[in-house]
Amino acid sequence: MSFPNNRIEKVAIVGTLLFTQATGRVGAHMVTALLATGNHTITALRHSYSSGTLPAGVHSVEVNYSDEASNVSALKDQHFLIITLSVRASKTLPSTIVRAAAAAGIKYIMPNIYGFDTIGKPQLASGTMFLVQDKLDEIVSLGMNYVVMTCGFRYEWSLGPGEQWFGFTIKERKVTFFGDGGDED
């Protein structure tokens, strides 16, 4: 696929819950910035039961994520795909979407990997519960390129889920310390 005007113009974004459908914590900021340039056409892929309100200027395409033909059709002619799935999404859904993107001819994907410095600290890409390296390897194996946004630790989103996430239980005003506090890894 070649890009008119030598730039990426058509951007698709996919998410599963209200929080991530170009209206939430990650996707909303990306969509706002892309729209502000005036250089991009944004298409949001959504389930039929999605209730989020999309910003003005964002095209909406209803998809059935379990139907490959539906996904491929929605992604056809797009230049770039941004995946902003909820951590509660099916563990197989990212791969399903990536395979559909390859079949649709998309060359660039920003996978659902935010906060991991996979280049500067490659040890974070393997052995994590998010299987980051597996996601990157799949994209490359299908002939596509990836762009990873490393945004670092997100306090306001990462501390709220409870003790299993960094030891903080805000509701109970409790902190669990791991080790002696001096470990870097």
Short mmCIF file of N, CA, C and O in Angstrom, two decimals, residues 2-67:
data_model
loop_
_atom_site.label_atom_id
_atom_site.label_comp_id
_atom_site.label_asym_id
_atom_site.label_seq_id
_atom_site.Cartn_x
_atom_site.Cartn_y
_atom_site.Cartn_z
N SER A 2 0.62 2.15 -0.89
CA SER A 2 1.37 3.41 -0.89
C SER A 2 0.52 4.47 -0.21
O SER A 2 -0.70 4.37 -0.14
N PHE A 3 1.18 5.49 0.28
CA PHE A 3 0.49 6.55 1.00
C PHE A 3 0.43 7.79 0.13
O PHE A 3 1.46 8.29 -0.31
N PRO A 4 -0.78 8.32 -0.12
CA PRO A 4 -0.86 9.56 -0.88
C PRO A 4 -0.19 10.68 -0.09
O PRO A 4 -0.18 10.68 1.14
N ASN A 5 0.41 11.59 -0.78
CA ASN A 5 1.09 12.73 -0.14
C ASN A 5 2.22 12.28 0.77
O ASN A 5 2.63 13.03 1.64
N ASN A 6 2.68 11.03 0.60
CA ASN A 6 3.81 10.49 1.37
C ASN A 6 3.60 10.59 2.88
O ASN A 6 4.53 10.87 3.63
N ARG A 7 2.38 10.40 3.34
CA ARG A 7 2.12 10.41 4.78
C ARG A 7 0.92 9.51 5.09
O ARG A 7 0.10 9.22 4.24
N ILE A 8 0.85 9.12 6.33
CA ILE A 8 -0.28 8.32 6.80
C ILE A 8 -1.46 9.27 6.99
O ILE A 8 -1.37 10.24 7.73
N GLU A 9 -2.56 8.97 6.32
CA GLU A 9 -3.74 9.82 6.43
C GLU A 9 -4.93 9.10 7.06
O GLU A 9 -5.69 9.69 7.79
N LYS A 10 -5.09 7.81 6.74
CA LYS A 10 -6.25 7.06 7.22
C LYS A 10 -5.85 6.22 8.42
O LYS A 10 -5.05 5.30 8.31
N VAL A 11 -6.43 6.54 9.57
CA VAL A 11 -6.08 5.88 10.83
C VAL A 11 -7.33 5.21 11.39
O VAL A 11 -8.36 5.85 11.56
N ALA A 12 -7.21 3.92 11.69
CA ALA A 12 -8.29 3.19 12.35
C ALA A 12 -7.91 3.00 13.81
O ALA A 12 -6.74 2.83 14.15
N ILE A 13 -8.91 3.04 14.67
CA ILE A 13 -8.69 2.81 16.11
C ILE A 13 -9.72 1.80 16.58
O ILE A 13 -10.87 1.84 16.16
N VAL A 14 -9.29 0.86 17.41
CA VAL A 14 -10.19 -0.18 17.89
C VAL A 14 -10.07 -0.32 19.40
O VAL A 14 -8.98 -0.24 19.96
N GLY A 15 -11.21 -0.49 20.06
CA GLY A 15 -11.28 -0.72 21.49
C GLY A 15 -12.52 -1.54 21.79
O GLY A 15 -13.37 -1.71 20.93
N THR A 16 -12.63 -2.04 23.03
CA THR A 16 -13.77 -2.91 23.32
C THR A 16 -14.77 -2.35 24.31
O THR A 16 -15.93 -2.71 24.27
N LEU A 17 -14.35 -1.51 25.21
CA LEU A 17 -15.27 -0.99 26.21
C LEU A 17 -15.37 0.51 26.09
O LEU A 17 -14.56 1.16 25.46
N LEU A 18 -16.35 1.09 26.72
CA LEU A 18 -16.54 2.54 26.69
C LEU A 18 -15.24 3.26 27.02
O LEU A 18 -14.92 4.27 26.43
N PHE A 19 -14.47 2.74 27.97
CA PHE A 19 -13.24 3.40 28.39
C PHE A 19 -12.21 3.49 27.28
O PHE A 19 -11.30 4.28 27.34
N THR A 20 -12.30 2.65 26.26
CA THR A 20 -11.23 2.62 25.27
C THR A 20 -11.68 2.90 23.86
O THR A 20 -10.87 2.93 22.96
N GLN A 21 -12.94 3.13 23.61
CA GLN A 21 -13.40 3.31 22.25
C GLN A 21 -13.23 4.74 21.77
O GLN A 21 -14.19 5.42 21.46
N ALA A 22 -12.03 5.19 21.69
CA ALA A 22 -11.73 6.54 21.21
C ALA A 22 -12.45 7.57 22.05
O ALA A 22 -12.59 8.72 21.66
N THR A 23 -12.97 7.17 23.20
CA THR A 23 -13.67 8.11 24.08
C THR A 23 -13.07 8.06 25.48
O THR A 23 -13.56 8.71 26.38
N GLY A 24 -12.05 7.28 25.68
CA GLY A 24 -11.61 7.04 27.05
C GLY A 24 -10.19 7.42 27.36
O GLY A 24 -9.65 8.38 26.84
N ARG A 25 -9.58 6.64 28.20
CA ARG A 25 -8.31 6.97 28.84
C ARG A 25 -7.13 7.04 27.89
O ARG A 25 -6.23 7.84 28.08
N VAL A 26 -7.06 6.20 26.90
CA VAL A 26 -5.94 6.22 25.96
C VAL A 26 -6.39 6.73 24.60
O VAL A 26 -5.83 7.68 24.06
N GLY A 27 -7.39 6.10 24.05
CA GLY A 27 -7.84 6.43 22.69
C GLY A 27 -8.31 7.86 22.51
O GLY A 27 -8.06 8.48 21.48
N ALA A 28 -8.98 8.41 23.51
CA ALA A 28 -9.52 9.77 23.38
C ALA A 28 -8.42 10.79 23.13
O ALA A 28 -8.57 11.69 22.30
N HIS A 29 -7.32 10.65 23.83
CA HIS A 29 -6.22 11.60 23.67
C HIS A 29 -5.56 11.47 22.30
O HIS A 29 -5.19 12.47 21.68
N MET A 30 -5.43 10.24 21.83
CA MET A 30 -4.85 10.03 20.50
C MET A 30 -5.75 10.61 19.42
O MET A 30 -5.28 11.29 18.51
N VAL A 31 -7.04 10.32 19.53
CA VAL A 31 -7.98 10.81 18.53
C VAL A 31 -8.01 12.34 18.52
O VAL A 31 -7.98 12.96 17.45
N THR A 32 -8.03 12.95 19.68
CA THR A 32 -8.04 14.42 19.76
C THR A 32 -6.82 15.01 19.07
O THR A 32 -6.92 15.96 18.29
N ALA A 33 -5.65 14.44 19.34
CA ALA A 33 -4.42 14.95 18.74
C ALA A 33 -4.40 14.73 17.22
O ALA A 33 -4.00 15.63 16.47
N LEU A 34 -4.84 13.57 16.77
CA LEU A 34 -4.87 13.30 15.33
C LEU A 34 -5.85 14.22 14.60
O LEU A 34 -5.54 14.75 13.53
N LEU A 35 -7.03 14.41 15.18
CA LEU A 35 -8.01 15.30 14.57
C LEU A 35 -7.50 16.74 14.50
O LEU A 35 -7.75 17.45 13.53
N ALA A 36 -6.77 17.15 15.52
CA ALA A 36 -6.27 18.52 15.58
C ALA A 36 -5.31 18.84 14.45
O ALA A 36 -5.18 20.00 14.05
N THR A 37 -4.63 17.85 13.90
CA THR A 37 -3.69 18.10 12.81
C THR A 37 -4.41 18.46 11.52
O THR A 37 -3.84 19.13 10.66
N GLY A 38 -5.63 17.97 11.37
CA GLY A 38 -6.36 18.18 10.13
C GLY A 38 -5.84 17.32 8.98
O GLY A 38 -6.28 17.47 7.84
N ASN A 39 -4.92 16.41 9.27
CA ASN A 39 -4.30 15.59 8.23
C ASN A 39 -4.78 14.14 8.21
O ASN A 39 -4.27 13.36 7.42
N HIS A 40 -5.69 13.79 9.11
CA HIS A 40 -6.05 12.38 9.24
C HIS A 40 -7.57 12.18 9.20
O HIS A 40 -8.33 13.00 9.70
N THR A 41 -7.95 11.07 8.60
CA THR A 41 -9.32 10.58 8.66
C THR A 41 -9.31 9.46 9.69
O THR A 41 -8.56 8.49 9.54
N ILE A 42 -10.12 9.59 10.73
CA ILE A 42 -10.13 8.61 11.82
C ILE A 42 -11.38 7.74 11.69
O ILE A 42 -12.49 8.26 11.57
N THR A 43 -11.18 6.44 11.77
CA THR A 43 -12.29 5.48 11.75
C THR A 43 -12.22 4.66 13.03
O THR A 43 -11.19 4.05 13.32
N ALA A 44 -13.30 4.64 13.79
CA ALA A 44 -13.39 3.85 15.02
C ALA A 44 -14.17 2.58 14.73
O ALA A 44 -15.29 2.64 14.22
N LEU A 45 -13.58 1.43 15.04
CA LEU A 45 -14.27 0.15 14.91
C LEU A 45 -14.96 -0.12 16.24
O LEU A 45 -14.34 -0.03 17.29
N ARG A 46 -16.27 -0.44 16.17
CA ARG A 46 -17.05 -0.61 17.39
C ARG A 46 -18.02 -1.77 17.28
O ARG A 46 -18.53 -2.07 16.22
N HIS A 47 -18.29 -2.38 18.44
CA HIS A 47 -19.35 -3.39 18.54
C HIS A 47 -20.71 -2.71 18.38
O HIS A 47 -20.86 -1.52 18.66
N SER A 48 -21.70 -3.48 18.03
CA SER A 48 -23.05 -2.93 17.88
C SER A 48 -23.60 -2.42 19.20
O SER A 48 -24.42 -1.51 19.23
N TYR A 49 -23.16 -3.00 20.32
CA TYR A 49 -23.68 -2.59 21.62
C TYR A 49 -22.86 -1.47 22.26
O TYR A 49 -23.07 -1.11 23.41
N SER A 50 -21.90 -0.91 21.54
CA SER A 50 -21.09 0.18 22.08
C SER A 50 -21.94 1.39 22.37
O SER A 50 -22.80 1.76 21.58
N SER A 51 -21.67 2.02 23.50
CA SER A 51 -22.48 3.17 23.89
C SER A 51 -21.69 4.47 23.98
O SER A 51 -22.25 5.51 24.25
N GLY A 52 -20.39 4.41 23.75
CA GLY A 52 -19.57 5.62 23.83
C GLY A 52 -19.90 6.60 22.73
O GLY A 52 -20.29 6.23 21.63
N THR A 53 -19.76 7.88 23.03
CA THR A 53 -19.98 8.92 22.04
C THR A 53 -18.65 9.30 21.44
O THR A 53 -17.71 9.65 22.16
N LEU A 54 -18.55 9.23 20.15
CA LEU A 54 -17.31 9.56 19.47
C LEU A 54 -17.22 11.06 19.21
O LEU A 54 -18.23 11.72 18.99
N PRO A 55 -16.02 11.60 19.18
CA PRO A 55 -15.86 13.02 18.87
C PRO A 55 -16.33 13.33 17.44
O PRO A 55 -16.29 12.46 16.56
N ALA A 56 -16.73 14.56 17.21
CA ALA A 56 -17.12 14.98 15.87
C ALA A 56 -15.95 14.76 14.92
O ALA A 56 -14.79 15.02 15.27
N GLY A 57 -16.23 14.26 13.74
CA GLY A 57 -15.19 14.04 12.76
C GLY A 57 -14.65 12.63 12.73
O GLY A 57 -13.85 12.29 11.85
N VAL A 58 -15.08 11.77 13.67
CA VAL A 58 -14.63 10.38 13.69
C VAL A 58 -15.71 9.52 13.05
O VAL A 58 -16.87 9.57 13.43
N HIS A 59 -15.31 8.75 12.05
CA HIS A 59 -16.23 7.83 11.39
C HIS A 59 -16.36 6.58 12.25
O HIS A 59 -15.40 6.13 12.84
N SER A 60 -17.54 6.00 12.27
CA SER A 60 -17.78 4.80 13.07
C SER A 60 -18.15 3.65 12.14
O SER A 60 -18.98 3.81 11.25
N VAL A 61 -17.51 2.50 12.36
CA VAL A 61 -17.82 1.30 11.60
C VAL A 61 -18.15 0.21 12.61
O VAL A 61 -17.35 -0.10 13.49
N GLU A 62 -19.33 -0.36 12.47
CA GLU A 62 -19.74 -1.45 13.36
C GLU A 62 -19.12 -2.75 12.89
O GLU A 62 -19.16 -3.07 11.70
N VAL A 63 -18.50 -3.48 13.83
CA VAL A 63 -17.86 -4.75 13.49
C VAL A 63 -18.29 -5.83 14.48
O VAL A 63 -18.76 -5.55 15.56
N ASN A 64 -18.09 -7.06 14.04
CA ASN A 64 -18.23 -8.22 14.90
C ASN A 64 -16.82 -8.79 15.02
O ASN A 64 -16.31 -9.37 14.07
N TYR A 65 -16.16 -8.58 16.15
CA TYR A 65 -14.76 -8.95 16.29
C TYR A 65 -14.50 -10.43 16.07
O TYR A 65 -13.39 -10.82 15.74
N SER A 66 -15.51 -11.27 16.24
CA SER A 66 -15.29 -12.71 16.04
C SER A 66 -15.45 -13.11 14.57
O SER A 66 -15.22 -14.26 14.22
N ASP A 67 -15.81 -12.16 13.71
CA ASP A 67 -15.99 -12.42 12.29
C ASP A 67 -14.85 -11.76 11.51
O ASP A 67 -14.82 -10.55 11.36
#
